[in-house]
PDB file of C-alpha atoms in Angstrom:
ATOM      1  CA  MET A   1     -33.220 -24.809 -26.116  1.00  0.00           C
ATOM      2  CA  LYS A   2     -31.076 -21.904 -25.585  1.00  0.00           C
ATOM      3  CA  ALA A   3     -28.900 -20.369 -28.349  1.00  0.00           C
ATOM      4  CA  ALA A   4     -25.499 -20.238 -26.316  1.00  0.00           C
ATOM      5  CA  VAL A   5     -23.755 -23.729 -24.117  1.00  0.00           C
ATOM      6  CA  ARG A   6     -21.942 -22.494 -21.226  1.00  0.00           C
ATOM      7  CA  PHE A   7     -18.849 -24.326 -20.365  1.00  0.00           C
ATOM      8  CA  LYS A   8     -16.935 -24.042 -17.424  1.00  0.00           C
ATOM      9  CA  GLN A   9     -13.393 -24.423 -18.446  1.00  0.00           C
ATOM     10  CA  PRO A  10     -11.389 -21.422 -20.900  1.00  0.00           C
ATOM     11  CA  LYS A  11     -10.072 -24.322 -23.734  1.00  0.00           C
ATOM     12  CA  VAL A  12     -13.534 -25.901 -25.279  1.00  0.00           C
ATOM     13  CA  ASP A  13     -12.766 -27.702 -29.177  1.00  0.00           C
ATOM     14  CA  ARG A  14     -14.550 -26.887 -31.676  1.00  0.00           C
ATOM     15  CA  GLN A  15     -18.399 -27.862 -31.275  1.00  0.00           C
ATOM     16  CA  GLN A  16     -21.005 -29.414 -33.526  1.00  0.00           C
ATOM     17  CA  GLY A  17     -23.045 -26.421 -35.008  1.00  0.00           C
ATOM     18  CA  GLU A  18     -21.221 -23.557 -33.821  1.00  0.00           C
ATOM     19  CA  ILE A  19     -21.313 -20.454 -35.755  1.00  0.00           C
ATOM     20  CA  ALA A  20     -19.222 -18.113 -32.584  1.00  0.00           C
ATOM     21  CA  ARG A  21     -18.363 -18.279 -29.113  1.00  0.00           C
ATOM     22  CA  LEU A  22     -17.767 -15.206 -26.456  1.00  0.00           C
ATOM     23  CA  ARG A  23     -15.160 -16.303 -23.998  1.00  0.00           C
ATOM     24  CA  ILE A  24     -15.587 -13.892 -20.919  1.00  0.00           C
ATOM     25  CA  LEU A  25     -12.016 -12.272 -20.174  1.00  0.00           C
ATOM     26  CA  GLN A  26     -13.244 -10.467 -16.422  1.00  0.00           C
ATOM     27  CA  GLY A  27     -15.677 -10.539 -14.161  1.00  0.00           C
ATOM     28  CA  PRO A  28     -18.073 -12.913 -11.407  1.00  0.00           C
ATOM     29  CA  ASP A  29     -17.284 -15.786 -14.652  1.00  0.00           C
ATOM     30  CA  GLN A  30     -14.351 -15.009 -15.434  1.00  0.00           C
ATOM     31  CA  GLY A  31     -12.958 -18.517 -17.699  1.00  0.00           C
ATOM     32  CA  ALA A  32     -16.171 -18.879 -18.952  1.00  0.00           C
ATOM     33  CA  VAL A  33     -17.224 -19.474 -22.285  1.00  0.00           C
ATOM     34  CA  PHE A  34     -20.795 -19.917 -23.952  1.00  0.00           C
ATOM     35  CA  VAL A  35     -21.036 -21.250 -27.791  1.00  0.00           C
ATOM     36  CA  ILE A  36     -23.529 -19.803 -29.668  1.00  0.00           C
ATOM     37  CA  VAL A  37     -25.100 -22.026 -31.911  1.00  0.00           C
ATOM     38  CA  GLY A  38     -28.209 -19.975 -32.835  1.00  0.00           C
ATOM     39  CA  PRO A  39     -28.432 -16.644 -34.807  1.00  0.00           C
ATOM     40  CA  ILE A  40     -29.912 -14.290 -32.207  1.00  0.00           C
ATOM     41  CA  VAL A  41     -28.027 -14.238 -28.609  1.00  0.00           C
ATOM     42  CA  LYS A  42     -29.435 -12.503 -25.402  1.00  0.00           C
ATOM     43  CA  ILE A  43     -27.487 -12.029 -23.108  1.00  0.00           C
ATOM     44  CA  GLY A  44     -27.996 -10.808 -19.393  1.00  0.00           C
ATOM     45  CA  ARG A  45     -28.169 -11.747 -15.807  1.00  0.00           C
ATOM     46  CA  GLY A  46     -31.970 -13.324 -16.011  1.00  0.00           C
ATOM     47  CA  ASP A  47     -32.864 -17.140 -16.367  1.00  0.00           C
ATOM     48  CA  GLU A  48     -34.441 -15.851 -20.087  1.00  0.00           C
ATOM     49  CA  SER A  49     -30.758 -15.052 -21.560  1.00  0.00           C
ATOM     50  CA  ASP A  50     -28.966 -16.734 -23.670  1.00  0.00           C
ATOM     51  CA  VAL A  51     -25.386 -16.111 -22.324  1.00  0.00           C
ATOM     52  CA  MET A  52     -26.615 -15.436 -18.226  1.00  0.00           C
ATOM     53  CA  ILE A  53     -23.603 -14.090 -16.336  1.00  0.00           C
ATOM     54  CA  SER A  54     -23.694 -13.320 -12.535  1.00  0.00           C
ATOM     55  CA  ASP A  55     -22.739  -9.796 -12.535  1.00  0.00           C
ATOM     56  CA  LEU A  56     -24.726  -8.137 -10.639  1.00  0.00           C
ATOM     57  CA  LYS A  57     -24.405  -4.330 -12.308  1.00  0.00           C
ATOM     58  CA  ALA A  58     -25.453  -6.117 -15.910  1.00  0.00           C
ATOM     59  CA  SER A  59     -29.749  -6.206 -16.495  1.00  0.00           C
ATOM     60  CA  ARG A  60     -31.816  -8.707 -16.576  1.00  0.00           C
ATOM     61  CA  LEU A  61     -31.551  -8.585 -20.555  1.00  0.00           C
ATOM     62  CA  HIS A  62     -28.698  -6.737 -20.984  1.00  0.00           C
ATOM     63  CA  ALA A  63     -27.562  -6.599 -24.689  1.00  0.00           C
ATOM     64  CA  GLU A  64     -28.215  -8.586 -27.688  1.00  0.00           C
ATOM     65  CA  LEU A  65     -25.446 -10.383 -30.602  1.00  0.00           C
ATOM     66  CA  SER A  66     -27.672 -11.447 -33.632  1.00  0.00           C
ATOM     67  CA  PHE A  67     -25.647 -12.317 -37.093  1.00  0.00           C
ATOM     68  CA  THR A  68     -27.255 -10.317 -40.544  1.00  0.00           C
ATOM     69  CA  PRO A  69     -26.439 -10.175 -44.417  1.00  0.00           C
ATOM     70  CA  SER A  70     -23.228  -7.690 -43.053  1.00  0.00           C
ATOM     71  CA  GLY A  71     -22.248  -9.993 -40.453  1.00  0.00           C
ATOM     72  CA  TRP A  72     -22.539  -9.878 -36.769  1.00  0.00           C
ATOM     73  CA  LYS A  73     -23.795  -6.996 -34.913  1.00  0.00           C
ATOM     74  CA  VAL A  74     -24.140  -6.212 -31.094  1.00  0.00           C
ATOM     75  CA  ARG A  75     -27.150  -4.234 -29.383  1.00  0.00           C
ATOM     76  CA  ASP A  76     -27.914  -2.709 -26.085  1.00  0.00           C
ATOM     77  CA  LEU A  77     -31.499  -3.541 -24.723  1.00  0.00           C
ATOM     78  CA  ALA A  78     -31.994  -0.009 -23.124  1.00  0.00           C
ATOM     79  CA  SER A  79     -30.096  -2.193 -20.273  1.00  0.00           C
ATOM     80  CA  ALA A  80     -29.572   0.654 -17.085  1.00  0.00           C
ATOM     81  CA  ASN A  81     -25.797   0.424 -17.454  1.00  0.00           C
ATOM     82  CA  GLY A  82     -25.290   0.465 -20.830  1.00  0.00           C
ATOM     83  CA  ILE A  83     -22.476  -1.202 -22.938  1.00  0.00           C
ATOM     84  CA  LEU A  84     -19.054  -0.891 -24.031  1.00  0.00           C
ATOM     85  CA  LEU A  85     -17.572  -2.221 -27.518  1.00  0.00           C
ATOM     86  CA  ASN A  86     -14.081  -2.518 -27.431  1.00  0.00           C
ATOM     87  CA  GLY A  87     -13.983  -0.115 -24.342  1.00  0.00           C
ATOM     88  CA  ARG A  88     -15.797   2.422 -26.307  1.00  0.00           C
ATOM     89  CA  GLU A  89     -19.406   3.453 -25.160  1.00  0.00           C
ATOM     90  CA  THR A  90     -22.119   2.421 -27.704  1.00  0.00           C
ATOM     91  CA  THR A  91     -25.861   1.556 -28.112  1.00  0.00           C
ATOM     92  CA  GLN A  92     -25.404  -0.296 -31.369  1.00  0.00           C
ATOM     93  CA  GLY A  93     -22.825  -2.147 -34.028  1.00  0.00           C
ATOM     94  CA  PRO A  94     -20.978  -4.402 -35.538  1.00  0.00           C
ATOM     95  CA  ILE A  95     -18.922  -6.621 -34.098  1.00  0.00           C
ATOM     96  CA  ARG A  96     -15.503  -8.446 -35.751  1.00  0.00           C
ATOM     97  CA  PRO A  97     -13.292 -11.372 -34.805  1.00  0.00           C
ATOM     98  CA  ASN A  98     -11.705 -10.964 -31.059  1.00  0.00           C
ATOM     99  CA  GLU A  99     -13.428  -7.629 -29.948  1.00  0.00           C
ATOM    100  CA  THR A 100     -15.154  -7.225 -26.607  1.00  0.00           C
ATOM    101  CA  ILE A 101     -18.496  -6.427 -25.041  1.00  0.00           C
ATOM    102  CA  THR A 102     -18.562  -4.936 -21.985  1.00  0.00           C
ATOM    103  CA  ILE A 103     -21.459  -5.138 -19.783  1.00  0.00           C
ATOM    104  CA  GLY A 104     -21.044  -3.646 -15.892  1.00  0.00           C
ATOM    105  CA  ALA A 105     -18.012  -5.596 -14.460  1.00  0.00           C
ATOM    106  CA  THR A 106     -17.330  -8.223 -17.812  1.00  0.00           C
ATOM    107  CA  VAL A 107     -16.103  -7.951 -20.507  1.00  0.00           C
ATOM    108  CA  LEU A 108     -16.886 -11.084 -23.254  1.00  0.00           C
ATOM    109  CA  GLU A 109     -14.479 -11.881 -26.499  1.00  0.00           C
ATOM    110  CA  PHE A 110     -16.457 -12.561 -29.451  1.00  0.00           C
ATOM    111  CA  ILE A 111     -14.643 -15.587 -31.484  1.00  0.00           C
ATOM    112  CA  PRO A 112     -15.904 -16.347 -34.604  1.00  0.00           C
ATOM    113  CA  ALA A 113     -16.619 -19.934 -35.991  1.00  0.00           C
ATOM    114  CA  GLU A 114     -14.462 -19.836 -39.074  1.00  0.00           C
ATOM    115  CA  SER A 115     -11.488 -18.773 -36.383  1.00  0.00           C
ATOM    116  CA  PRO A 116      -8.788 -21.298 -36.392  1.00  0.00           C
ATOM    117  CA  THR A 117      -8.664 -23.990 -33.433  1.00  0.00           C
ATOM    118  CA  ARG A 118      -5.482 -21.992 -32.215  1.00  0.00           C
ATOM    119  CA  VAL A 119      -7.108 -18.903 -31.395  1.00  0.00           C
ATOM    120  CA  LEU A 120     -10.303 -20.711 -29.823  1.00  0.00           C
ATOM    121  CA  ASN A 121      -7.904 -22.843 -27.304  1.00  0.00           C
ATOM    122  CA  ALA A 122      -5.402 -19.428 -26.842  1.00  0.00           C
ATOM    123  CA  PRO A 123      -5.263 -18.479 -23.222  1.00  0.00           C
ATOM    124  CA  SER A 124      -7.704 -16.055 -22.343  1.00  0.00           C
ATOM    125  CA  ARG A 125      -5.861 -12.613 -21.819  1.00  0.00           C
ATOM    126  CA  SER A 126      -4.656 -10.828 -18.887  1.00  0.00           C
ATOM    127  CA  PRO A 127      -6.954  -7.929 -17.570  1.00  0.00           C
ATOM    128  CA  GLU A 128      -3.656  -5.419 -18.147  1.00  0.00           C
ATOM    129  CA  GLN A 129      -3.014  -6.919 -21.479  1.00  0.00           C
ATOM    130  CA  LEU A 130      -6.820  -6.635 -22.500  1.00  0.00           C
ATOM    131  CA  ASN A 131      -6.383  -2.619 -21.492  1.00  0.00           C
ATOM    132  CA  HIS A 132      -3.456  -2.247 -23.292  1.00  0.00           C
ATOM    133  CA  GLU A 133      -4.945  -3.735 -26.547  1.00  0.00           C
ATOM    134  CA  GLN A 134      -8.193  -1.781 -26.464  1.00  0.00           C
ATOM    135  CA  ALA A 135      -6.549   1.821 -25.572  1.00  0.00           C
ATOM    136  CA  GLY A 136      -3.773   1.153 -28.106  1.00  0.00           C
ATOM    137  CA  PHE A 137      -6.995   0.224 -30.592  1.00  0.00           C
ATOM    138  CA  LEU A 138      -8.216   3.260 -29.744  1.00  0.00           C
ATOM    139  CA  ALA A 139      -5.963   5.676 -29.590  1.00  0.00           C
ATOM    140  CA  GLN A 140      -4.636   4.406 -33.081  1.00  0.00           C
ATOM    141  CA  GLN A 141      -8.575   4.898 -34.199  1.00  0.00           C
ATOM    142  CA  GLU A 142      -8.336   8.836 -33.213  1.00  0.00           C
ATOM    143  CA  ARG A 143      -5.062   8.983 -34.864  1.00  0.00           C
ATOM    144  CA  VAL A 144      -6.127   8.365 -38.100  1.00  0.00           C
ATOM    145  CA  ARG A 145      -9.121  10.576 -37.824  1.00  0.00           C
ATOM    146  CA  ALA A 146      -7.220  13.192 -36.967  1.00  0.00           C
ATOM    147  CA  MET A 147      -5.212  13.015 -40.344  1.00  0.00           C
ATOM    148  CA  GLY A 148      -8.147  14.214 -42.323  1.00  0.00           C
ATOM    149  CA  ALA A 149      -8.104  17.415 -39.747  1.00  0.00           C
ATOM    150  CA  VAL A 150      -4.229  17.783 -40.186  1.00  0.00           C
ATOM    151  CA  ASN A 151      -3.027  21.042 -42.401  1.00  0.00           C
ATOM    152  CA  LEU A 152       0.633  20.164 -43.679  1.00  0.00           C
ATOM    153  CA  LYS A 153       2.240  23.278 -44.708  1.00  0.00           C
ATOM    154  CA  PRO A 154       3.981  23.696 -48.347  1.00  0.00           C
ATOM    155  CA  VAL A 155       7.616  22.726 -47.885  1.00  0.00           C
ATOM    156  CA  GLY A 156       9.898  24.535 -50.249  1.00  0.00           C
ATOM    157  CA  LEU A 157       8.131  27.437 -51.791  1.00  0.00           C
ATOM    158  CA  PRO A 158       8.508  30.895 -51.450  1.00  0.00           C
ATOM    159  CA  ASN A 159       7.064  32.938 -48.571  1.00  0.00           C
ATOM    160  CA  PHE A 160       5.776  36.145 -50.885  1.00  0.00           C
ATOM    161  CA  ASN A 161       4.702  37.258 -47.202  1.00  0.00           C
ATOM    162  CA  ALA A 162       8.412  38.309 -45.853  1.00  0.00           C
ATOM    163  CA  PRO A 163       9.388  41.166 -45.205  1.00  0.00           C
ATOM    164  CA  LYS A 164      11.526  42.413 -48.723  1.00  0.00           C
ATOM    165  CA  PRO A 165      15.225  44.020 -48.331  1.00  0.00           C
ATOM    166  CA  ALA A 166      14.691  48.409 -49.325  1.00  0.00           C
ATOM    167  CA  GLY A 167      15.044  48.746 -53.136  1.00  0.00           C
ATOM    168  CA  GLY A 168      15.513  45.178 -53.690  1.00  0.00           C
ATOM    169  CA  ASN A 169      12.261  45.155 -56.018  1.00  0.00           C
ATOM    170  CA  ASN A 170      13.503  47.662 -58.221  1.00  0.00           C
ATOM    171  CA  ARG A 171      16.875  45.329 -59.336  1.00  0.00           C
ATOM    172  CA  VAL A 172      14.970  42.466 -59.850  1.00  0.00           C
ATOM    173  CA  LEU A 173      12.543  44.309 -62.246  1.00  0.00           C
ATOM    174  CA  ILE A 174      15.478  45.932 -63.668  1.00  0.00           C
ATOM    175  CA  ILE A 175      17.430  42.289 -64.315  1.00  0.00           C
ATOM    176  CA  GLY A 176      14.605  40.510 -65.370  1.00  0.00           C
ATOM    177  CA  GLY A 177      13.144  43.080 -68.204  1.00  0.00           C
ATOM    178  CA  ALA A 178      16.753  42.979 -69.748  1.00  0.00           C
ATOM    179  CA  LEU A 179      16.379  39.367 -70.207  1.00  0.00           C
ATOM    180  CA  VAL A 180      13.164  38.934 -71.186  1.00  0.00           C
ATOM    181  CA  ALA A 181      14.514  41.653 -73.736  1.00  0.00           C
ATOM    182  CA  ALA A 182      17.552  39.902 -75.000  1.00  0.00           C
ATOM    183  CA  VAL A 183      15.593  36.649 -75.286  1.00  0.00           C
ATOM    184  CA  MET A 184      12.574  38.467 -77.663  1.00  0.00           C
ATOM    185  CA  ILE A 185      16.232  40.021 -79.974  1.00  0.00           C
ATOM    186  CA  LEU A 186      17.631  36.877 -79.510  1.00  0.00           C
ATOM    187  CA  GLY A 187      14.416  34.820 -80.695  1.00  0.00           C
ATOM    188  CA  GLY A 188      16.356  31.707 -78.152  1.00  0.00           C
ATOM    189  CA  ASP A 189      14.012  30.225 -75.536  1.00  0.00           C
ATOM    190  CA  PRO A 190      14.242  31.838 -71.904  1.00  0.00           C
ATOM    191  CA  PRO A 191      16.404  30.329 -69.338  1.00  0.00           C
ATOM    192  CA  PRO A 192      14.445  27.756 -67.051  1.00  0.00           C
ATOM    193  CA  LYS A 193      13.671  28.898 -64.070  1.00  0.00           C
ATOM    194  CA  PRO A 194      15.814  27.711 -60.975  1.00  0.00           C
ATOM    195  CA  LYS A 195      14.490  25.070 -59.337  1.00  0.00           C
ATOM    196  CA  ALA A 196      13.340  25.759 -55.583  1.00  0.00           C
ATOM    197  CA  LYS A 197      15.848  24.129 -53.228  1.00  0.00           C
ATOM    198  CA  LYS A 198      13.841  21.204 -51.478  1.00  0.00           C
ATOM    199  CA  ALA A 199      14.241  22.010 -47.474  1.00  0.00           C
ATOM    200  CA  ASP A 200      15.533  18.596 -45.704  1.00  0.00           C
ATOM    201  CA  GLY A 201      14.268  16.094 -48.660  1.00  0.00           C
ATOM    202  CA  ASP A 202      10.757  17.239 -46.921  1.00  0.00           C
ATOM    203  CA  ALA A 203       8.666  17.946 -50.502  1.00  0.00           C
ATOM    204  CA  ASP A 204      10.054  14.168 -51.108  1.00  0.00           C
ATOM    205  CA  ARG A 205       7.818  12.623 -48.148  1.00  0.00           C
ATOM    206  CA  THR A 206       4.063  11.589 -49.646  1.00  0.00           C
ATOM    207  CA  LEU A 207       1.286  11.924 -47.070  1.00  0.00           C
ATOM    208  CA  ALA A 208       0.806   8.250 -46.318  1.00  0.00           C
ATOM    209  CA  GLN A 209       4.981   8.791 -44.584  1.00  0.00           C
ATOM    210  CA  TYR A 210       3.086  11.845 -42.426  1.00  0.00           C
ATOM    211  CA  MET A 211       0.721   9.129 -40.670  1.00  0.00           C
ATOM    212  CA  PRO A 212       1.640   8.606 -37.177  1.00  0.00           C
ATOM    213  CA  SER A 213       3.213   5.645 -35.992  1.00  0.00           C
ATOM    214  CA  PRO A 214       1.262   2.810 -34.334  1.00  0.00           C
ATOM    215  CA  ASP A 215       2.952   2.212 -30.790  1.00  0.00           C
ATOM    216  CA  ALA A 216       4.435  -0.532 -30.316  1.00  0.00           C
ATOM    217  CA  GLY A 217       0.599  -2.741 -28.454  1.00  0.00           C
ATOM    218  CA  THR A 218      -0.753  -2.220 -31.886  1.00  0.00           C
ATOM    219  CA  GLN A 219       1.532  -2.811 -34.056  1.00  0.00           C
ATOM    220  CA  ARG A 220       2.236  -6.475 -31.707  1.00  0.00           C
ATOM    221  CA  SER A 221      -1.636  -7.273 -32.104  1.00  0.00           C
ATOM    222  CA  ALA A 222      -1.340  -6.299 -35.559  1.00  0.00           C
ATOM    223  CA  ASP A 223       1.764  -8.338 -36.028  1.00  0.00           C
ATOM    224  CA  ARG A 224       0.164 -11.483 -34.607  1.00  0.00           C
ATOM    225  CA  PHE A 225      -3.135 -11.570 -36.871  1.00  0.00           C
ATOM    226  CA  LEU A 226      -1.038 -10.813 -39.867  1.00  0.00           C
ATOM    227  CA  LYS A 227       1.124 -13.866 -39.250  1.00  0.00           C
ATOM    228  CA  GLU A 228      -1.860 -16.130 -38.332  1.00  0.00           C
ATOM    229  CA  GLY A 229      -3.744 -14.913 -41.585  1.00  0.00           C
ATOM    230  CA  MET A 230      -0.606 -15.355 -43.974  1.00  0.00           C
ATOM    231  CA  ARG A 231      -0.290 -19.273 -41.980  1.00  0.00           C
ATOM    232  CA  GLU A 232      -3.385 -19.649 -42.735  1.00  0.00           C
ATOM    233  CA  TYR A 233      -3.466 -18.315 -46.776  1.00  0.00           C
ATOM    234  CA  ARG A 234      -0.561 -20.656 -47.189  1.00  0.00           C
ATOM    235  CA  GLU A 235      -2.490 -23.380 -46.118  1.00  0.00           C
ATOM    236  CA  ARG A 236      -5.486 -22.454 -48.307  1.00  0.00           C
ATOM    237  CA  ASN A 237      -7.745 -22.179 -45.696  1.00  0.00           C
ATOM    238  CA  TYR A 238      -8.892 -18.725 -46.923  1.00  0.00           C
ATOM    239  CA  LEU A 239     -12.420 -17.742 -45.198  1.00  0.00           C
ATOM    240  CA  ARG A 240      -9.891 -18.128 -41.710  1.00  0.00           C
ATOM    241  CA  ALA A 241      -7.494 -15.886 -43.880  1.00  0.00           C
ATOM    242  CA  GLN A 242     -10.066 -13.432 -44.361  1.00  0.00           C
ATOM    243  CA  THR A 243     -10.660 -13.155 -40.701  1.00  0.00           C
ATOM    244  CA  GLN A 244      -7.669 -12.616 -39.894  1.00  0.00           C
ATOM    245  CA  PHE A 245      -6.697 -10.346 -42.365  1.00  0.00           C
ATOM    246  CA  GLU A 246      -9.774  -8.044 -41.687  1.00  0.00           C
ATOM    247  CA  THR A 247      -8.703  -8.133 -38.567  1.00  0.00           C
ATOM    248  CA  VAL A 248      -5.266  -6.493 -39.046  1.00  0.00           C
ATOM    249  CA  LEU A 249      -7.081  -3.752 -40.547  1.00  0.00           C
ATOM    250  CA  GLN A 250      -9.110  -2.594 -37.873  1.00  0.00           C
ATOM    251  CA  ILE A 251      -6.283  -2.682 -35.809  1.00  0.00           C
ATOM    252  CA  ALA A 252      -4.056  -1.047 -38.452  1.00  0.00           C
ATOM    253  CA  PRO A 253      -6.035   0.758 -41.069  1.00  0.00           C
ATOM    254  CA  GLY A 254      -4.457   0.457 -44.691  1.00  0.00           C
ATOM    255  CA  HIS A 255      -1.986  -1.722 -43.705  1.00  0.00           C
ATOM    256  CA  PRO A 256      -0.451  -2.566 -47.266  1.00  0.00           C
ATOM    257  CA  LEU A 257       0.138  -6.533 -46.951  1.00  0.00           C
ATOM    258  CA  ALA A 258      -2.928  -7.242 -44.919  1.00  0.00           C
ATOM    259  CA  THR A 259      -5.201  -4.965 -48.059  1.00  0.00           C
ATOM    260  CA  LYS A 260      -3.541  -7.427 -50.559  1.00  0.00           C
ATOM    261  CA  TYR A 261      -4.076 -10.933 -48.812  1.00  0.00           C
ATOM    262  CA  LEU A 262      -7.466  -9.740 -48.302  1.00  0.00           C
ATOM    263  CA  GLN A 263      -8.322  -9.258 -51.269  1.00  0.00           C
ATOM    264  CA  ASN A 264      -6.303 -12.495 -53.102  1.00  0.00           C
ATOM    265  CA  SER A 265      -8.077 -14.089 -50.237  1.00  0.00           C
ATOM    266  CA  LYS A 266     -11.913 -12.908 -51.300  1.00  0.00           C
ATOM    267  CA  ILE A 267     -10.777 -14.040 -55.316  1.00  0.00           C
ATOM    268  CA  ALA A 268      -9.885 -17.234 -53.726  1.00  0.00           C
ATOM    269  CA  ILE A 269     -12.955 -17.586 -52.066  1.00  0.00           C
ATOM    270  CA  ALA A 270     -14.850 -16.861 -54.735  1.00  0.00           C
ATOM    271  CA  ASP A 271     -12.180 -19.481 -56.838  1.00  0.00           C
ATOM    272  CA  GLU A 272     -13.118 -22.574 -54.942  1.00  0.00           C
ATOM    273  CA  ILE A 273     -17.718 -21.785 -55.049  1.00  0.00           C
ATOM    274  CA  LYS A 274     -16.952 -21.748 -58.724  1.00  0.00           C
ATOM    275  CA  SER A 275     -15.098 -25.049 -58.869  1.00  0.00           C
ATOM    276  CA  HIS A 276     -17.770 -26.394 -56.507  1.00  0.00           C
ATOM    277  CA  GLN A 277     -20.659 -25.278 -58.552  1.00  0.00           C
ATOM    278  CA  GLU A 278     -18.966 -27.037 -61.368  1.00  0.00           C
ATOM    279  CA  GLY A 279     -18.336 -30.201 -59.129  1.00  0.00           C
ATOM    280  CA  TYR A 280     -21.896 -30.051 -58.062  1.00  0.00           C
ATOM    281  CA  LYS A 281     -23.588 -30.254 -61.643  1.00  0.00           C
ATOM    282  CA  LYS A 282     -20.524 -32.706 -62.691  1.00  0.00           C
ATOM    283  CA  ALA A 283     -22.126 -35.156 -59.737  1.00  0.00           C
ATOM    284  CA  MET A 284     -25.657 -34.268 -60.641  1.00  0.00           C
ATOM    285  CA  LEU A 285     -25.376 -35.770 -63.955  1.00  0.00           C
ATOM    286  CA  SER A 286     -23.616 -38.572 -63.363  1.00  0.00           C
ATOM    287  CA  GLY A 287     -25.849 -39.085 -60.497  1.00  0.00           C
ATOM    288  CA  LYS A 288     -23.607 -39.659 -57.538  1.00  0.00           C
ATOM    289  CA  LEU A 289     -25.850 -37.623 -54.700  1.00  0.00           C
ATOM    290  CA  LYS A 290     -23.862 -37.797 -52.182  1.00  0.00           C
ATOM    291  CA  SER A 291     -20.925 -35.827 -54.138  1.00  0.00           C
ATOM    292  CA  ALA A 292     -22.879 -33.170 -54.964  1.00  0.00           C
ATOM    293  CA  ARG A 293     -24.087 -32.153 -51.566  1.00  0.00           C
ATOM    294  CA  ALA A 294     -20.985 -32.159 -50.230  1.00  0.00           C
ATOM    295  CA  HIS A 295     -20.420 -29.710 -53.339  1.00  0.00           C
ATOM    296  CA  LEU A 296     -23.127 -27.555 -51.967  1.00  0.00           C
ATOM    297  CA  GLU A 297     -22.075 -27.865 -48.393  1.00  0.00           C
ATOM    298  CA  ALA A 298     -19.017 -25.981 -49.159  1.00  0.00           C
ATOM    299  CA  ILE A 299     -20.566 -22.916 -50.845  1.00  0.00           C
ATOM    300  CA  ARG A 300     -22.796 -22.656 -47.744  1.00  0.00           C
ATOM    301  CA  ARG A 301     -19.836 -22.749 -45.639  1.00  0.00           C
ATOM    302  CA  LEU A 302     -17.728 -20.239 -47.429  1.00  0.00           C
ATOM    303  CA  LEU A 303     -20.720 -18.315 -47.917  1.00  0.00           C
ATOM    304  CA  PHE A 304     -22.101 -18.931 -44.355  1.00  0.00           C
ATOM    305  CA  ARG A 305     -21.560 -14.920 -43.207  1.00  0.00           C
ATOM    306  CA  GLU A 306     -23.144 -13.731 -46.763  1.00  0.00           C
ATOM    307  CA  PRO A 307     -27.020 -15.172 -46.480  1.00  0.00           C
ATOM    308  CA  SER A 308     -27.785 -12.903 -49.073  1.00  0.00           C
ATOM    309  CA  ASN A 309     -25.777 -14.104 -51.823  1.00  0.00           C
ATOM    310  CA  PRO A 310     -27.699 -15.476 -54.392  1.00  0.00           C
ATOM    311  CA  ALA A 311     -24.496 -18.376 -54.929  1.00  0.00           C
ATOM    312  CA  TYR A 312     -25.379 -19.174 -50.806  1.00  0.00           C
ATOM    313  CA  ILE A 313     -29.552 -18.976 -51.362  1.00  0.00           C
ATOM    314  CA  GLN A 314     -28.997 -20.927 -55.217  1.00  0.00           C
ATOM    315  CA  ALA A 315     -27.073 -23.932 -52.596  1.00  0.00           C
ATOM    316  CA  GLY A 316     -29.593 -23.900 -49.843  1.00  0.00           C
ATOM    317  CA  GLU A 317     -32.641 -24.430 -52.801  1.00  0.00           C
ATOM    318  CA  ASP A 318     -30.832 -27.317 -54.011  1.00  0.00           C
ATOM    319  CA  LEU A 319     -29.878 -29.037 -51.050  1.00  0.00           C
ATOM    320  CA  LEU A 320     -33.769 -29.215 -50.747  1.00  0.00           C
ATOM    321  CA  SER A 321     -34.849 -30.501 -53.863  1.00  0.00           C
ATOM    322  CA  LEU A 322     -31.932 -33.381 -53.517  1.00  0.00           C
ATOM    323  CA  ASP A 323     -33.856 -34.522 -50.402  1.00  0.00           C
ATOM    324  CA  GLY A 324     -36.762 -34.229 -52.045  1.00  0.00           C
ATOM    325  CA  ILE A 325     -34.902 -36.205 -54.983  1.00  0.00           C
ATOM    326  CA  LYS A 326     -33.999 -39.143 -51.278  1.00  0.00           C
ATOM    327  CA  LYS A 327     -37.040 -38.515 -50.024  1.00  0.00           C
ATOM    328  CA  GLY A 328     -39.015 -39.933 -53.481  1.00  0.00           C
ATOM    329  CA  GLY A 329     -36.478 -42.865 -54.131  1.00  0.00           C
ATOM    330  CA  ALA A 330     -36.906 -44.316 -50.418  1.00  0.00           C
ATOM    331  CA  SER A 331     -40.652 -44.071 -51.061  1.00  0.00           C
TER     332      SER A 331
END
């Protein structure tokens, strides 16, 4: 059985066993949706591919999408034409919600299963919008990287290399010496040094204010995902909210609201897991096996992107134990 199921129509409801999907935005198969049901997916033109596309520029086995303990990743399978991740050439790398893979003339959008239904059934982006978003995303990344090399000139400091007026140095030394002598004789405190005048208020600017402002397209994309994340957060869908806030930070690194609510979402998810763990123990003590199973499955859903998490592993082992208890009772 293949690890992906193809649907011709772009609007597809959430499927049983779905862990992610690929939506084709451009290319010969534009509009098709592949629902992913396995952790490793081969993409290419050949029959042996899970996601089979009819792009003549694609190799028979062109790329692989896989779920790892650190999240989803995509890699090139030594194809003839290579792959692009978000419009940039790569051989492998992590892929996040709503990012794109380009194979030949085909552009595939990655959508994880925890995305809200509105995102799953959203209309496909036009080629113009896609190109604009990718260009804005890459430009923003370049601007942020460039900040590491910015040499900010100190503001409001004297220029010691500036030419001095003739005879000025002697007068300054004489006056300064007289002031010091007067202070020593009178025993008073030295007069406070006059504060350098700030040039146009630049001395009060923080490094963050020197950061370049995102372009309109990038800002709209970030705002859209932030709004969706806040809606999911208010409805206590913390896992979906986490995905949206992570996407915002990919588009606009350092976004203060996304950073804050991403941390809040992670804390809320941890609290939910703890609550389900306690609920499982109480259900087992009262012999409510069905309720115990529901708590364990909830833990696995919340941690499905972290299969190496001890709580995820323990929940899996407890589910196996429940299956053994059920079989023992049936016999």
